[in-house]
PDB file of C-alpha atoms in Angstrom:
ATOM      1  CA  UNK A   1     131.687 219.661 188.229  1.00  0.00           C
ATOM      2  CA  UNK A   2     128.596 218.406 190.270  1.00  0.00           C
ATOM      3  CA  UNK A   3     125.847 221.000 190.142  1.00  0.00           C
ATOM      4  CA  UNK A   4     124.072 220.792 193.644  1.00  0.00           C
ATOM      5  CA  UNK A   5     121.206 222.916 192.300  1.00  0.00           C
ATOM      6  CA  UNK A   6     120.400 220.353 189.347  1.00  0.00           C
ATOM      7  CA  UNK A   7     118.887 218.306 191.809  1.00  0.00           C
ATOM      8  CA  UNK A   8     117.251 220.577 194.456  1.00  0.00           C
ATOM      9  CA  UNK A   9     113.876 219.415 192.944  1.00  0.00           C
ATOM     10  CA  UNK A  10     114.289 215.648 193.054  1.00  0.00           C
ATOM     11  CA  UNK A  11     112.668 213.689 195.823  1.00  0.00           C
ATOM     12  CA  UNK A  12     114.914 211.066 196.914  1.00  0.00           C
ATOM     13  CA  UNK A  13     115.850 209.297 200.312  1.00  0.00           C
ATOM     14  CA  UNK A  14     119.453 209.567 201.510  1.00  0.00           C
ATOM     15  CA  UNK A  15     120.818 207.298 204.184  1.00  0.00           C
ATOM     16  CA  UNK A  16     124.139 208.105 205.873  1.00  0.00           C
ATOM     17  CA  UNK A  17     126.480 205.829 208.134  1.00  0.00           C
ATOM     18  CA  UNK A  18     129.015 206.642 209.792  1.00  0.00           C
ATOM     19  CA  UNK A  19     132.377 204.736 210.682  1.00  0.00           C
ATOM     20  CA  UNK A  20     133.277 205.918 213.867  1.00  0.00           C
ATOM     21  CA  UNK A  21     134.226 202.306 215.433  1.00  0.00           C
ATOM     22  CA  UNK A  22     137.306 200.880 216.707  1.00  0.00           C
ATOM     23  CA  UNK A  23     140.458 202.109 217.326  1.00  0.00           C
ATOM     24  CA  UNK A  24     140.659 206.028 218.167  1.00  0.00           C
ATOM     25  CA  UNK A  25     137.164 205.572 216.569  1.00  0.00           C
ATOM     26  CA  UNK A  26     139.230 205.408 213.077  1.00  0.00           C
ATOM     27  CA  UNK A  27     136.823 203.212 211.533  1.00  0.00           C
ATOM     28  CA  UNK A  28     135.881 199.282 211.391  1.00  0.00           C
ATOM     29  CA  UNK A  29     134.677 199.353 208.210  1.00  0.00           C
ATOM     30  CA  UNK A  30     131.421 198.650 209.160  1.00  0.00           C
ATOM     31  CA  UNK A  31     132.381 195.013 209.683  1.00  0.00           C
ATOM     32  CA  UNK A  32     133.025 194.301 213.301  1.00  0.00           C
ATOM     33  CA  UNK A  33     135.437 193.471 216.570  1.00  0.00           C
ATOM     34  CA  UNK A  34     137.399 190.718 216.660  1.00  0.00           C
ATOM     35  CA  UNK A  35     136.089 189.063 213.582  1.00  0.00           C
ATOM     36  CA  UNK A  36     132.283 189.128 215.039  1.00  0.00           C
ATOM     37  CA  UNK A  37     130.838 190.763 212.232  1.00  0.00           C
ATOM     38  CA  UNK A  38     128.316 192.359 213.988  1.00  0.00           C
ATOM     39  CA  UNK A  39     128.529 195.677 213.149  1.00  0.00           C
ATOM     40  CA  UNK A  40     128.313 194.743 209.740  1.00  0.00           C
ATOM     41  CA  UNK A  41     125.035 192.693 210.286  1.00  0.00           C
ATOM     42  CA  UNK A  42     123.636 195.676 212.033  1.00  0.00           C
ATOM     43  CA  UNK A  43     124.413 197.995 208.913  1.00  0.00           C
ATOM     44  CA  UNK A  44     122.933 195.438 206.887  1.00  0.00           C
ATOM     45  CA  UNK A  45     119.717 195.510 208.961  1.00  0.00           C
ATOM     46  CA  UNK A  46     119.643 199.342 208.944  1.00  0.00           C
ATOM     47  CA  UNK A  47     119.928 199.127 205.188  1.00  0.00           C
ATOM     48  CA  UNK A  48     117.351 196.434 205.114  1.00  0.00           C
ATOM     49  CA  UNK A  49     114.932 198.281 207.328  1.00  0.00           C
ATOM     50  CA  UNK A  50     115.358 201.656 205.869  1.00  0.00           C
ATOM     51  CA  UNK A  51     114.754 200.298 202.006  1.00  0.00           C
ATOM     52  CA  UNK A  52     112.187 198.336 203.455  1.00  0.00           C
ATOM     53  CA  UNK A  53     110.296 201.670 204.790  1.00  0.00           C
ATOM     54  CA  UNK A  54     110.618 203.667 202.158  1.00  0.00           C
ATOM     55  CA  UNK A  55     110.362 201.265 199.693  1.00  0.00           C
ATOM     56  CA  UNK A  56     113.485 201.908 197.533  1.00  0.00           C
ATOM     57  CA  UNK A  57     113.058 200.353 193.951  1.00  0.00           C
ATOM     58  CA  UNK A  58     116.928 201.453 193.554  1.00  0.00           C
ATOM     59  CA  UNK A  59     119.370 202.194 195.853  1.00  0.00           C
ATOM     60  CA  UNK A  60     122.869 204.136 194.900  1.00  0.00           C
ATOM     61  CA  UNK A  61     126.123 203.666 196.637  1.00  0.00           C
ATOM     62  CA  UNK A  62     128.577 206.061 196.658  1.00  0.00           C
ATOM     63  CA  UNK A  63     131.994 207.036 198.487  1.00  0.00           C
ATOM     64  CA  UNK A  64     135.460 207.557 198.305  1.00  0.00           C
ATOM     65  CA  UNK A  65     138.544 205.355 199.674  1.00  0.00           C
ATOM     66  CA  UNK A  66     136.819 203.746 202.726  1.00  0.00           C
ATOM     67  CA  UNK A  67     133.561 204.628 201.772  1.00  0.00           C
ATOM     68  CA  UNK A  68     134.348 202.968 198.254  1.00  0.00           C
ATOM     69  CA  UNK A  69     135.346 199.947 199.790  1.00  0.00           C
ATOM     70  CA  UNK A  70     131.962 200.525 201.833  1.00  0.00           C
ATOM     71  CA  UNK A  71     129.688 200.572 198.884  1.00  0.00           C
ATOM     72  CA  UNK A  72     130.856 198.002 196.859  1.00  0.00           C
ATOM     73  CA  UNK A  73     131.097 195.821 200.218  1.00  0.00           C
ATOM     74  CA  UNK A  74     127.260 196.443 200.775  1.00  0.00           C
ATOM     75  CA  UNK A  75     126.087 197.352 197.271  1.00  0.00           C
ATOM     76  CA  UNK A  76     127.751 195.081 195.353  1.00  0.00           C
ATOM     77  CA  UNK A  77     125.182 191.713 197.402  1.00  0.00           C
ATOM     78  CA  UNK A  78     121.904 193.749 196.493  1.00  0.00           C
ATOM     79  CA  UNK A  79     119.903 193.665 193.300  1.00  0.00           C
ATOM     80  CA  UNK A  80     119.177 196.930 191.472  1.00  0.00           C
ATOM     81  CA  UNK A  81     121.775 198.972 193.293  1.00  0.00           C
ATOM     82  CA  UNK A  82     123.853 201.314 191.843  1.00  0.00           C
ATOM     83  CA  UNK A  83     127.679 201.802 193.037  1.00  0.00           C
ATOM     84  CA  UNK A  84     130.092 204.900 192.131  1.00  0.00           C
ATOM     85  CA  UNK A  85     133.131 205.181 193.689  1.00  0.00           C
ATOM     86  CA  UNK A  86     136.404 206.799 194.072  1.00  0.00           C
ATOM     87  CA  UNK A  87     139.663 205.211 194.806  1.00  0.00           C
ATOM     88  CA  UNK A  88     138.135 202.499 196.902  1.00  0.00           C
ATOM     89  CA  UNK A  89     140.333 200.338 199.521  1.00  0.00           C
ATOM     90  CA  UNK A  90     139.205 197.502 197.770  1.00  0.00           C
ATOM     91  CA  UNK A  91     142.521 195.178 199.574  1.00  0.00           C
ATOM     92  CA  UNK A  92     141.736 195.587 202.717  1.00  0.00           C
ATOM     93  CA  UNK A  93     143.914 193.686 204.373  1.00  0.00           C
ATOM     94  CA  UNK A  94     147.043 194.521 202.471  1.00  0.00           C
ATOM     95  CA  UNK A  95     145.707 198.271 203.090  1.00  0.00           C
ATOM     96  CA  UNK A  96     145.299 197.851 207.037  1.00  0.00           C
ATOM     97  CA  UNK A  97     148.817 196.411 207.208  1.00  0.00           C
ATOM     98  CA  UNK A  98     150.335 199.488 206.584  1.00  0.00           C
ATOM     99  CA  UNK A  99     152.114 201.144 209.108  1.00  0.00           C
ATOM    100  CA  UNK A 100     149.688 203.192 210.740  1.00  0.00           C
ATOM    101  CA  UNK A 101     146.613 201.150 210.047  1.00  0.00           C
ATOM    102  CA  UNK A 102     147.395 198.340 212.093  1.00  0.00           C
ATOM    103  CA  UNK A 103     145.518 199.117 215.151  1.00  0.00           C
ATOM    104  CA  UNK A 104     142.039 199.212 212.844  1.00  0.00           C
ATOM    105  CA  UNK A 105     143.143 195.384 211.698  1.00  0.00           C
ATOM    106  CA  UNK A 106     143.855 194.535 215.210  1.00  0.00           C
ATOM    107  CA  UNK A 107     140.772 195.749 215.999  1.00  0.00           C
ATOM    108  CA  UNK A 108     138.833 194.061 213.328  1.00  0.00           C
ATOM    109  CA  UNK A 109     140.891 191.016 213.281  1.00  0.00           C
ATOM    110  CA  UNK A 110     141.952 190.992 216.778  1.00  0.00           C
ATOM    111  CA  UNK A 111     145.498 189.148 217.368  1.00  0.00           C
ATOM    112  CA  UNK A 112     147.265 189.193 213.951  1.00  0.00           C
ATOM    113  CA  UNK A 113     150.681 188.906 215.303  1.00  0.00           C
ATOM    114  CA  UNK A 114     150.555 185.058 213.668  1.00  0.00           C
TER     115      UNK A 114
END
């Protein structure tokens, strides 16, 4: 069980993003509309930008299910990162085409009625 108070007194930098694109604002997974990319470039510069700042010798990243797919997808490129996740989506597109997901592959794919 994760102890929140064993690391009250460590002084790190935490960077949250949120996935509130696309469809009913279900997520994009921080890659884009219509196969553009570009929301995915823009996380990448806000990543960039913010380790740049602060000057992050490591970076950790961490989620669950999308945000598993999330960190590996972003941590996986960069040197000295760290990656823990949990049950990550890690076949996206087989995932997507689920019943119910389809809209949020529609939206990242656009047509996909080929």
């Amino acid at each position: 069980m994760w102890n929140r108070r064993k690391f009250k007194r460590t002084y790190n930098n935490k960077l949250f993003i949120l996935d509130d694109f696309g469809f009913d604002f279900r997520g994009a997974y921080y890659l884009g509309k219509n196969k553009d990319f570009a929301i995915e470039k823009d996380v990448n510069s806000l990543i960039n930008e913010i380790t740049k700042e602060v000057e992050a010798k490591k970076m950790i990243f961490m989620g669950s299910s999308k945000g598993g797919y999330s960190a590996l997808y972003f941590g996986l490129p960069r040197k000295d990162s760290i990656i823990i996740t949990g049950a990550p989506q890690y076949r996206l597109g087989s995932y997507l085409n689920l019943p119910g997901h389809k809209k949020i592959l529609e939206y990242i794919m656009g047509d996909t009625s080929m």
